PDB file of C-alpha atoms in Angstrom:
ATOM      1  CA  UNK Y   1      -9.953  20.755 -14.328  1.00 63.00           C
ATOM      2  CA  UNK Y   2      -7.377  23.205 -12.962  1.00 73.00           C
ATOM      3  CA  UNK Y   3      -9.120  26.254 -11.511  1.00 82.00           C
ATOM      4  CA  UNK Y   4      -6.357  27.548  -9.252  1.00 83.00           C
ATOM      5  CA  UNK Y   5      -8.435  27.530  -6.060  1.00 87.00           C
ATOM      6  CA  UNK Y   6      -9.049  25.349  -3.005  1.00 92.00           C
ATOM      7  CA  UNK Y   7     -12.717  24.403  -3.185  1.00 94.00           C
ATOM      8  CA  UNK Y   8     -13.119  22.993   0.323  1.00 95.00           C
ATOM      9  CA  UNK Y   9     -13.723  25.532   3.092  1.00 94.00           C
ATOM     10  CA  UNK Y  10     -11.480  23.900   5.689  1.00 89.00           C
ATOM     11  CA  UNK Y  11     -11.939  26.778   8.150  1.00 91.00           C
ATOM     12  CA  UNK Y  12     -15.686  26.177   8.437  1.00 92.00           C
ATOM     13  CA  UNK Y  13     -15.284  22.979  10.443  1.00 91.00           C
ATOM     14  CA  UNK Y  14     -17.800  21.347   8.094  1.00 94.00           C
ATOM     15  CA  UNK Y  15     -15.609  20.199   5.246  1.00 93.00           C
ATOM     16  CA  UNK Y  16     -17.210  18.090   2.539  1.00 96.00           C
ATOM     17  CA  UNK Y  17     -19.667  15.256   3.142  1.00 96.00           C
ATOM     18  CA  UNK Y  18     -19.623  15.557   6.953  1.00 97.00           C
ATOM     19  CA  UNK Y  19     -22.194  13.459   8.824  1.00 97.00           C
ATOM     20  CA  UNK Y  20     -24.620  15.176  11.231  1.00 97.00           C
ATOM     21  CA  UNK Y  21     -27.219  13.380  13.332  1.00 97.00           C
ATOM     22  CA  UNK Y  22     -29.931  15.473  14.977  1.00 95.00           C
ATOM     23  CA  UNK Y  23     -32.144  13.839  17.592  1.00 92.00           C
ATOM     24  CA  UNK Y  24     -35.259  15.914  18.175  1.00 87.00           C
ATOM     25  CA  UNK Y  25     -35.052  19.552  17.103  1.00 83.00           C
ATOM     26  CA  UNK Y  26     -31.830  20.595  18.888  1.00 85.00           C
ATOM     27  CA  UNK Y  27     -29.583  21.507  15.961  1.00 90.00           C
ATOM     28  CA  UNK Y  28     -26.881  22.794  18.329  1.00 90.00           C
ATOM     29  CA  UNK Y  29     -26.683  19.276  19.742  1.00 91.00           C
ATOM     30  CA  UNK Y  30     -26.083  17.689  16.337  1.00 94.00           C
ATOM     31  CA  UNK Y  31     -23.640  14.804  16.665  1.00 96.00           C
ATOM     32  CA  UNK Y  32     -20.978  13.923  14.120  1.00 96.00           C
ATOM     33  CA  UNK Y  33     -19.279  10.702  13.119  1.00 96.00           C
ATOM     34  CA  UNK Y  34     -16.299   9.519  15.163  1.00 95.00           C
ATOM     35  CA  UNK Y  35     -12.599   9.048  14.350  1.00 95.00           C
ATOM     36  CA  UNK Y  36     -12.051   7.544  10.924  1.00 95.00           C
ATOM     37  CA  UNK Y  37     -10.094   4.594   9.620  1.00 97.00           C
ATOM     38  CA  UNK Y  38      -8.873   5.283   6.078  1.00 97.00           C
ATOM     39  CA  UNK Y  39      -7.800   2.491   3.734  1.00 98.00           C
ATOM     40  CA  UNK Y  40      -7.207   2.128   0.003  1.00 98.00           C
ATOM     41  CA  UNK Y  41     -10.127   0.348  -1.629  1.00 97.00           C
ATOM     42  CA  UNK Y  42      -9.305   0.641  -5.338  1.00 96.00           C
ATOM     43  CA  UNK Y  43      -5.800   1.263  -6.700  1.00 96.00           C
ATOM     44  CA  UNK Y  44      -6.176   0.426 -10.378  1.00 92.00           C
ATOM     45  CA  UNK Y  45      -5.191   2.602 -13.313  1.00 95.00           C
ATOM     46  CA  UNK Y  46      -8.858   3.283 -14.124  1.00 95.00           C
ATOM     47  CA  UNK Y  47     -10.456   3.700 -10.683  1.00 96.00           C
ATOM     48  CA  UNK Y  48      -8.805   4.825  -7.449  1.00 97.00           C
ATOM     49  CA  UNK Y  49     -10.678   5.193  -4.175  1.00 98.00           C
ATOM     50  CA  UNK Y  50     -10.286   5.573  -0.434  1.00 98.00           C
ATOM     51  CA  UNK Y  51     -12.604   3.916   2.070  1.00 98.00           C
ATOM     52  CA  UNK Y  52     -13.334   5.973   5.198  1.00 97.00           C
ATOM     53  CA  UNK Y  53     -14.939   3.981   8.023  1.00 97.00           C
ATOM     54  CA  UNK Y  54     -16.110   5.410  11.332  1.00 97.00           C
ATOM     55  CA  UNK Y  55     -18.722   5.060  14.024  1.00 97.00           C
ATOM     56  CA  UNK Y  56     -21.733   7.317  13.586  1.00 97.00           C
ATOM     57  CA  UNK Y  57     -24.678   8.066  15.884  1.00 96.00           C
ATOM     58  CA  UNK Y  58     -27.877   6.415  14.700  1.00 95.00           C
ATOM     59  CA  UNK Y  59     -25.953   3.805  12.699  1.00 96.00           C
ATOM     60  CA  UNK Y  60     -24.536   0.356  13.256  1.00 96.00           C
ATOM     61  CA  UNK Y  61     -21.901   0.946  10.563  1.00 95.00           C
ATOM     62  CA  UNK Y  62     -20.924   3.941   8.449  1.00 97.00           C
ATOM     63  CA  UNK Y  63     -18.523   4.178   5.510  1.00 98.00           C
ATOM     64  CA  UNK Y  64     -17.656   6.711   2.841  1.00 98.00           C
ATOM     65  CA  UNK Y  65     -15.911   5.828  -0.404  1.00 98.00           C
ATOM     66  CA  UNK Y  66     -14.122   8.717  -2.141  1.00 98.00           C
ATOM     67  CA  UNK Y  67     -13.504   7.748  -5.749  1.00 97.00           C
ATOM     68  CA  UNK Y  68     -11.878   9.223  -8.856  1.00 96.00           C
ATOM     69  CA  UNK Y  69     -12.004   7.784 -12.367  1.00 95.00           C
ATOM     70  CA  UNK Y  70      -9.319   8.321 -14.977  1.00 95.00           C
ATOM     71  CA  UNK Y  71     -10.455  10.764 -17.643  1.00 93.00           C
ATOM     72  CA  UNK Y  72     -13.342  12.265 -15.641  1.00 92.00           C
ATOM     73  CA  UNK Y  73     -13.093  15.699 -13.988  1.00 93.00           C
ATOM     74  CA  UNK Y  74     -15.145  14.767 -10.972  1.00 95.00           C
ATOM     75  CA  UNK Y  75     -15.024  13.139  -7.541  1.00 97.00           C
ATOM     76  CA  UNK Y  76     -17.591  10.486  -6.631  1.00 98.00           C
ATOM     77  CA  UNK Y  77     -18.735   9.966  -3.040  1.00 98.00           C
ATOM     78  CA  UNK Y  78     -20.625   6.872  -1.905  1.00 98.00           C
ATOM     79  CA  UNK Y  79     -22.005   6.933   1.639  1.00 98.00           C
ATOM     80  CA  UNK Y  80     -23.209   3.602   3.023  1.00 98.00           C
ATOM     81  CA  UNK Y  81     -24.626   3.079   6.489  1.00 95.00           C
ATOM     82  CA  UNK Y  82     -26.591   0.497   8.391  1.00 96.00           C
ATOM     83  CA  UNK Y  83     -29.254   2.620  10.072  1.00 96.00           C
ATOM     84  CA  UNK Y  84     -30.582   1.629  13.461  1.00 96.00           C
ATOM     85  CA  UNK Y  85     -34.325   1.724  14.129  1.00 95.00           C
ATOM     86  CA  UNK Y  86     -35.141   4.901  16.088  1.00 93.00           C
ATOM     87  CA  UNK Y  87     -38.732   5.964  16.697  1.00 90.00           C
ATOM     88  CA  UNK Y  88     -37.861   9.264  18.345  1.00 90.00           C
ATOM     89  CA  UNK Y  89     -37.844  12.210  15.958  1.00 90.00           C
ATOM     90  CA  UNK Y  90     -34.475  12.264  14.191  1.00 93.00           C
ATOM     91  CA  UNK Y  91     -32.742  13.566  11.105  1.00 94.00           C
ATOM     92  CA  UNK Y  92     -29.543  12.779   9.174  1.00 96.00           C
ATOM     93  CA  UNK Y  93     -27.741  15.547   7.279  1.00 97.00           C
ATOM     94  CA  UNK Y  94     -24.523  15.608   5.229  1.00 98.00           C
ATOM     95  CA  UNK Y  95     -22.727  18.955   5.159  1.00 97.00           C
ATOM     96  CA  UNK Y  96     -20.823  20.443   2.200  1.00 98.00           C
ATOM     97  CA  UNK Y  97     -18.897  23.692   2.747  1.00 97.00           C
ATOM     98  CA  UNK Y  98     -17.213  25.132  -0.347  1.00 97.00           C
ATOM     99  CA  UNK Y  99     -14.651  27.891  -0.538  1.00 97.00           C
ATOM    100  CA  UNK Y 100     -16.460  29.981  -3.167  1.00 96.00           C
ATOM    101  CA  UNK Y 101     -16.722  33.575  -1.870  1.00 96.00           C
ATOM    102  CA  UNK Y 102     -19.358  35.824  -3.406  1.00 95.00           C
ATOM    103  CA  UNK Y 103     -21.188  32.816  -4.768  1.00 96.00           C
ATOM    104  CA  UNK Y 104     -24.548  32.344  -6.397  1.00 97.00           C
ATOM    105  CA  UNK Y 105     -26.305  29.082  -5.516  1.00 97.00           C
ATOM    106  CA  UNK Y 106     -28.402  27.536  -8.250  1.00 97.00           C
ATOM    107  CA  UNK Y 107     -30.635  24.478  -8.004  1.00 97.00           C
ATOM    108  CA  UNK Y 108     -32.013  22.208 -10.695  1.00 97.00           C
ATOM    109  CA  UNK Y 109     -35.794  21.776 -10.699  1.00 95.00           C
ATOM    110  CA  UNK Y 110     -38.077  20.354 -13.423  1.00 92.00           C
ATOM    111  CA  UNK Y 111     -37.652  22.464 -16.574  1.00 91.00           C
ATOM    112  CA  UNK Y 112     -35.879  25.302 -14.747  1.00 94.00           C
ATOM    113  CA  UNK Y 113     -32.988  26.428 -12.572  1.00 96.00           C
ATOM    114  CA  UNK Y 114     -33.721  28.573  -9.526  1.00 96.00           C
ATOM    115  CA  UNK Y 115     -31.798  30.812  -7.140  1.00 95.00           C
ATOM    116  CA  UNK Y 116     -33.015  30.913  -3.549  1.00 90.00           C
ATOM    117  CA  UNK Y 117     -35.168  33.950  -2.747  1.00 91.00           C
ATOM    118  CA  UNK Y 118     -34.665  35.573  -6.158  1.00 94.00           C
ATOM    119  CA  UNK Y 119     -36.689  33.045  -8.169  1.00 95.00           C
ATOM    120  CA  UNK Y 120     -39.223  32.110  -5.468  1.00 92.00           C
ATOM    121  CA  UNK Y 121     -42.773  33.293  -4.999  1.00 91.00           C
ATOM    122  CA  UNK Y 122     -43.519  35.242  -1.796  1.00 89.00           C
ATOM    123  CA  UNK Y 123     -44.274  32.823   1.037  1.00 87.00           C
ATOM    124  CA  UNK Y 124     -42.417  29.907  -0.583  1.00 91.00           C
ATOM    125  CA  UNK Y 125     -40.554  27.479   1.696  1.00 91.00           C
ATOM    126  CA  UNK Y 126     -36.973  28.482   2.440  1.00 93.00           C
ATOM    127  CA  UNK Y 127     -36.169  26.030   5.250  1.00 93.00           C
ATOM    128  CA  UNK Y 128     -35.410  23.352   2.663  1.00 95.00           C
ATOM    129  CA  UNK Y 129     -35.406  22.996  -1.100  1.00 96.00           C
ATOM    130  CA  UNK Y 130     -36.056  20.088  -3.445  1.00 95.00           C
ATOM    131  CA  UNK Y 131     -33.569  19.722  -6.279  1.00 96.00           C
ATOM    132  CA  UNK Y 132     -33.825  17.507  -9.308  1.00 95.00           C
ATOM    133  CA  UNK Y 133     -30.326  16.365 -10.272  1.00 97.00           C
ATOM    134  CA  UNK Y 134     -27.844  18.977  -9.059  1.00 98.00           C
ATOM    135  CA  UNK Y 135     -26.986  22.055  -7.021  1.00 98.00           C
ATOM    136  CA  UNK Y 136     -24.272  24.495  -8.120  1.00 98.00           C
ATOM    137  CA  UNK Y 137     -22.199  27.007  -6.131  1.00 97.00           C
ATOM    138  CA  UNK Y 138     -20.301  29.495  -8.341  1.00 97.00           C
ATOM    139  CA  UNK Y 139     -18.833  32.980  -8.401  1.00 96.00           C
ATOM    140  CA  UNK Y 140     -17.667  34.931 -11.448  1.00 95.00           C
ATOM    141  CA  UNK Y 141     -14.454  32.904 -11.755  1.00 95.00           C
ATOM    142  CA  UNK Y 142     -15.081  29.327 -10.614  1.00 96.00           C
ATOM    143  CA  UNK Y 143     -17.394  26.970  -8.773  1.00 97.00           C
ATOM    144  CA  UNK Y 144     -18.520  23.394  -8.295  1.00 97.00           C
ATOM    145  CA  UNK Y 145     -21.560  21.397  -9.361  1.00 98.00           C
ATOM    146  CA  UNK Y 146     -22.797  18.682  -6.996  1.00 98.00           C
ATOM    147  CA  UNK Y 147     -24.993  15.935  -8.411  1.00 98.00           C
ATOM    148  CA  UNK Y 148     -27.154  14.429  -5.675  1.00 97.00           C
ATOM    149  CA  UNK Y 149     -28.328  11.042  -6.882  1.00 96.00           C
ATOM    150  CA  UNK Y 150     -30.351   9.693  -3.971  1.00 97.00           C
ATOM    151  CA  UNK Y 151     -31.405  12.600  -1.725  1.00 96.00           C
ATOM    152  CA  UNK Y 152     -33.329  15.540  -3.217  1.00 96.00           C
ATOM    153  CA  UNK Y 153     -33.708  17.743  -0.099  1.00 97.00           C
ATOM    154  CA  UNK Y 154     -31.089  20.421   0.633  1.00 97.00           C
ATOM    155  CA  UNK Y 155     -30.762  23.155   3.255  1.00 97.00           C
ATOM    156  CA  UNK Y 156     -28.803  26.321   2.496  1.00 97.00           C
ATOM    157  CA  UNK Y 157     -26.308  27.768   4.941  1.00 95.00           C
ATOM    158  CA  UNK Y 158     -27.353  25.746   8.000  1.00 95.00           C
ATOM    159  CA  UNK Y 159     -29.463  22.821   9.187  1.00 95.00           C
ATOM    160  CA  UNK Y 160     -32.875  24.477   8.990  1.00 92.00           C
ATOM    161  CA  UNK Y 161     -35.340  21.634   8.386  1.00 88.00           C
ATOM    162  CA  UNK Y 162     -35.947  20.692  12.017  1.00 83.00           C
ATOM    163  CA  UNK Y 163     -39.407  22.104  12.606  1.00 80.00           C
ATOM    164  CA  UNK Y 164     -40.726  19.391  14.906  1.00 77.00           C
ATOM    165  CA  UNK Y 165     -43.874  20.727  16.575  1.00 66.00           C
ATOM    166  CA  UNK Y 166     -43.454  24.075  14.784  1.00 56.00           C
ATOM    167  CA  UNK Y 167     -45.140  23.292  11.496  1.00 57.00           C
ATOM    168  CA  UNK Y 168     -48.003  25.628  12.342  1.00 62.00           C
ATOM    169  CA  UNK Y 169     -45.902  28.260  14.120  1.00 70.00           C
ATOM    170  CA  UNK Y 170     -44.969  31.026  11.637  1.00 74.00           C
ATOM    171  CA  UNK Y 171     -41.930  31.932  13.749  1.00 75.00           C
ATOM    172  CA  UNK Y 172     -40.388  28.570  12.953  1.00 76.00           C
ATOM    173  CA  UNK Y 173     -40.122  29.302   9.236  1.00 87.00           C
ATOM    174  CA  UNK Y 174     -37.357  31.253   7.525  1.00 89.00           C
ATOM    175  CA  UNK Y 175     -38.695  34.402   5.886  1.00 89.00           C
ATOM    176  CA  UNK Y 176     -35.572  35.356   3.930  1.00 90.00           C
ATOM    177  CA  UNK Y 177     -32.594  33.435   2.603  1.00 91.00           C
ATOM    178  CA  UNK Y 178     -30.121  33.613  -0.225  1.00 90.00           C
ATOM    179  CA  UNK Y 179     -27.073  32.028  -1.786  1.00 94.00           C
ATOM    180  CA  UNK Y 180     -24.534  30.270   0.410  1.00 96.00           C
ATOM    181  CA  UNK Y 181     -21.331  28.335  -0.305  1.00 96.00           C
ATOM    182  CA  UNK Y 182     -22.500  25.832   2.342  1.00 97.00           C
ATOM    183  CA  UNK Y 183     -25.405  23.456   2.005  1.00 98.00           C
ATOM    184  CA  UNK Y 184     -26.627  20.317   3.749  1.00 98.00           C
ATOM    185  CA  UNK Y 185     -28.065  17.275   2.037  1.00 98.00           C
ATOM    186  CA  UNK Y 186     -31.015  16.227   4.213  1.00 97.00           C
ATOM    187  CA  UNK Y 187     -30.927  12.508   3.566  1.00 96.00           C
ATOM    188  CA  UNK Y 188     -33.591  11.211   5.955  1.00 93.00           C
ATOM    189  CA  UNK Y 189     -35.925  12.043   8.820  1.00 91.00           C
ATOM    190  CA  UNK Y 190     -39.088  10.796  10.504  1.00 88.00           C
ATOM    191  CA  UNK Y 191     -40.487  14.210  11.440  1.00 85.00           C
ATOM    192  CA  UNK Y 192     -43.777  13.989   9.605  1.00 79.00           C
ATOM    193  CA  UNK Y 193     -46.946  13.427  11.635  1.00 74.00           C
ATOM    194  CA  UNK Y 194     -48.685  11.199   9.103  1.00 75.00           C
ATOM    195  CA  UNK Y 195     -49.003   7.576   8.054  1.00 78.00           C
ATOM    196  CA  UNK Y 196     -45.352   6.975   7.128  1.00 77.00           C
ATOM    197  CA  UNK Y 197     -43.140   4.325   8.660  1.00 81.00           C
ATOM    198  CA  UNK Y 198     -42.209   5.528  12.164  1.00 85.00           C
ATOM    199  CA  UNK Y 199     -38.582   4.462  11.837  1.00 87.00           C
ATOM    200  CA  UNK Y 200     -35.886   4.138   9.185  1.00 88.00           C
ATOM    201  CA  UNK Y 201     -33.518   1.214   9.452  1.00 93.00           C
ATOM    202  CA  UNK Y 202     -31.317  -1.058   7.370  1.00 94.00           C
ATOM    203  CA  UNK Y 203     -28.662  -0.480   4.721  1.00 96.00           C
ATOM    204  CA  UNK Y 204     -28.835   2.928   3.013  1.00 95.00           C
ATOM    205  CA  UNK Y 205     -26.712   4.399   0.227  1.00 97.00           C
ATOM    206  CA  UNK Y 206     -26.439   8.076  -0.696  1.00 98.00           C
ATOM    207  CA  UNK Y 207     -24.247   9.047  -3.644  1.00 98.00           C
ATOM    208  CA  UNK Y 208     -22.838  12.390  -4.773  1.00 98.00           C
ATOM    209  CA  UNK Y 209     -20.590  13.582  -7.574  1.00 98.00           C
ATOM    210  CA  UNK Y 210     -18.586  16.821  -7.398  1.00 98.00           C
ATOM    211  CA  UNK Y 211     -17.365  18.536 -10.552  1.00 97.00           C
ATOM    212  CA  UNK Y 212     -15.259  21.724 -10.332  1.00 96.00           C
ATOM    213  CA  UNK Y 213     -15.510  24.208 -13.170  1.00 96.00           C
ATOM    214  CA  UNK Y 214     -14.608  27.722 -14.177  1.00 95.00           C
ATOM    215  CA  UNK Y 215     -17.509  30.010 -15.064  1.00 94.00           C
ATOM    216  CA  UNK Y 216     -20.982  28.584 -14.496  1.00 96.00           C
ATOM    217  CA  UNK Y 217     -22.454  26.986 -17.605  1.00 97.00           C
ATOM    218  CA  UNK Y 218     -26.107  25.900 -17.300  1.00 96.00           C
ATOM    219  CA  UNK Y 219     -25.850  23.477 -20.222  1.00 96.00           C
ATOM    220  CA  UNK Y 220     -22.758  21.807 -18.761  1.00 97.00           C
ATOM    221  CA  UNK Y 221     -24.472  21.539 -15.370  1.00 97.00           C
ATOM    222  CA  UNK Y 222     -27.503  19.856 -16.912  1.00 96.00           C
ATOM    223  CA  UNK Y 223     -25.345  17.438 -18.882  1.00 96.00           C
ATOM    224  CA  UNK Y 224     -23.381  16.572 -15.763  1.00 97.00           C
ATOM    225  CA  UNK Y 225     -26.534  15.919 -13.754  1.00 96.00           C
ATOM    226  CA  UNK Y 226     -28.027  13.736 -16.475  1.00 95.00           C
ATOM    227  CA  UNK Y 227     -24.881  11.687 -17.077  1.00 94.00           C
ATOM    228  CA  UNK Y 228     -24.574  10.996 -13.344  1.00 95.00           C
ATOM    229  CA  UNK Y 229     -28.216  10.035 -12.824  1.00 94.00           C
ATOM    230  CA  UNK Y 230     -28.621   8.155 -16.129  1.00 92.00           C
ATOM    231  CA  UNK Y 231     -25.239   6.520 -16.805  1.00 87.00           C
ATOM    232  CA  UNK Y 232     -24.643   4.268 -19.777  1.00 85.00           C
ATOM    233  CA  UNK Y 233     -25.017   0.608 -18.887  1.00 86.00           C
ATOM    234  CA  UNK Y 234     -22.951  -1.995 -20.768  1.00 86.00           C
ATOM    235  CA  UNK Y 235     -24.551  -5.428 -21.069  1.00 86.00           C
ATOM    236  CA  UNK Y 236     -24.039  -8.556 -23.105  1.00 85.00           C
ATOM    237  CA  UNK Y 237     -26.851  -9.457 -25.529  1.00 82.00           C
ATOM    238  CA  UNK Y 238     -28.589 -12.715 -24.742  1.00 82.00           C
ATOM    239  CA  UNK Y 239     -30.497 -13.259 -27.981  1.00 77.00           C
ATOM    240  CA  UNK Y 240     -28.663 -14.964 -30.876  1.00 77.00           C
ATOM    241  CA  UNK Y 241     -27.446 -12.759 -33.700  1.00 72.00           C
ATOM    242  CA  UNK Y 242     -29.647 -12.919 -36.815  1.00 69.00           C
ATOM    243  CA  UNK Y 243     -28.109 -14.798 -39.711  1.00 68.00           C
ATOM    244  CA  UNK Y 244     -28.887 -11.975 -42.107  1.00 68.00           C
ATOM    245  CA  UNK Y 245     -30.530  -8.590 -42.105  1.00 60.00           C
ATOM    246  CA  UNK Y 246     -34.095  -8.343 -43.292  1.00 61.00           C
ATOM    247  CA  UNK Y 247     -35.505  -5.212 -44.853  1.00 57.00           C
TER     248      UNK Y 247
END
């Protein structure tokens, strides 16, 4: 869809789908992925994609496939990495910075759509949010809907989920927030002091779909989120066809 605007905020230094690895709670020391090798993965008339491979802290291997499909007004992103086993407190975040000035950020939750701060009860968590199928950043003229298929936690404006050792310190929690054209998908961490696995390792995949649009349409956003998370699956029937219909 032609909207006459550059959606990526290139001046932010974040870009779209940038990898951040935070060891401990030092967000200022967040490390990014290294220099990238870009190759063509798919070059067909239906699907075209680029494969971006780079070293990344906390991973043995890290790749990003950027894919477009003929006839669909969206960009698919598939992040795949082989996570190393780390028992120190760590977190992995993927940053998305959009060029949508004066935006309103909306998030899909069960049976509703919320705006940060405006639609929250007093005392609700603002360091991170849980979305159902999508998050949308829009102003009065245009915007973009991001379907997050594998990671429901997002942070608005900055990496704000690192509260290691501060869970019971009220000064560690954000008291006021609002819309932002930048958000981070918080894909994994081992911060919790409970009976979860102490480390996260092995092959992981986190997928996203970006759809630009003109004015925000809640029905279109819901349809987009559903079609991305519940795609049609084509399969060949295995049972023999009946010889005749019975009524």
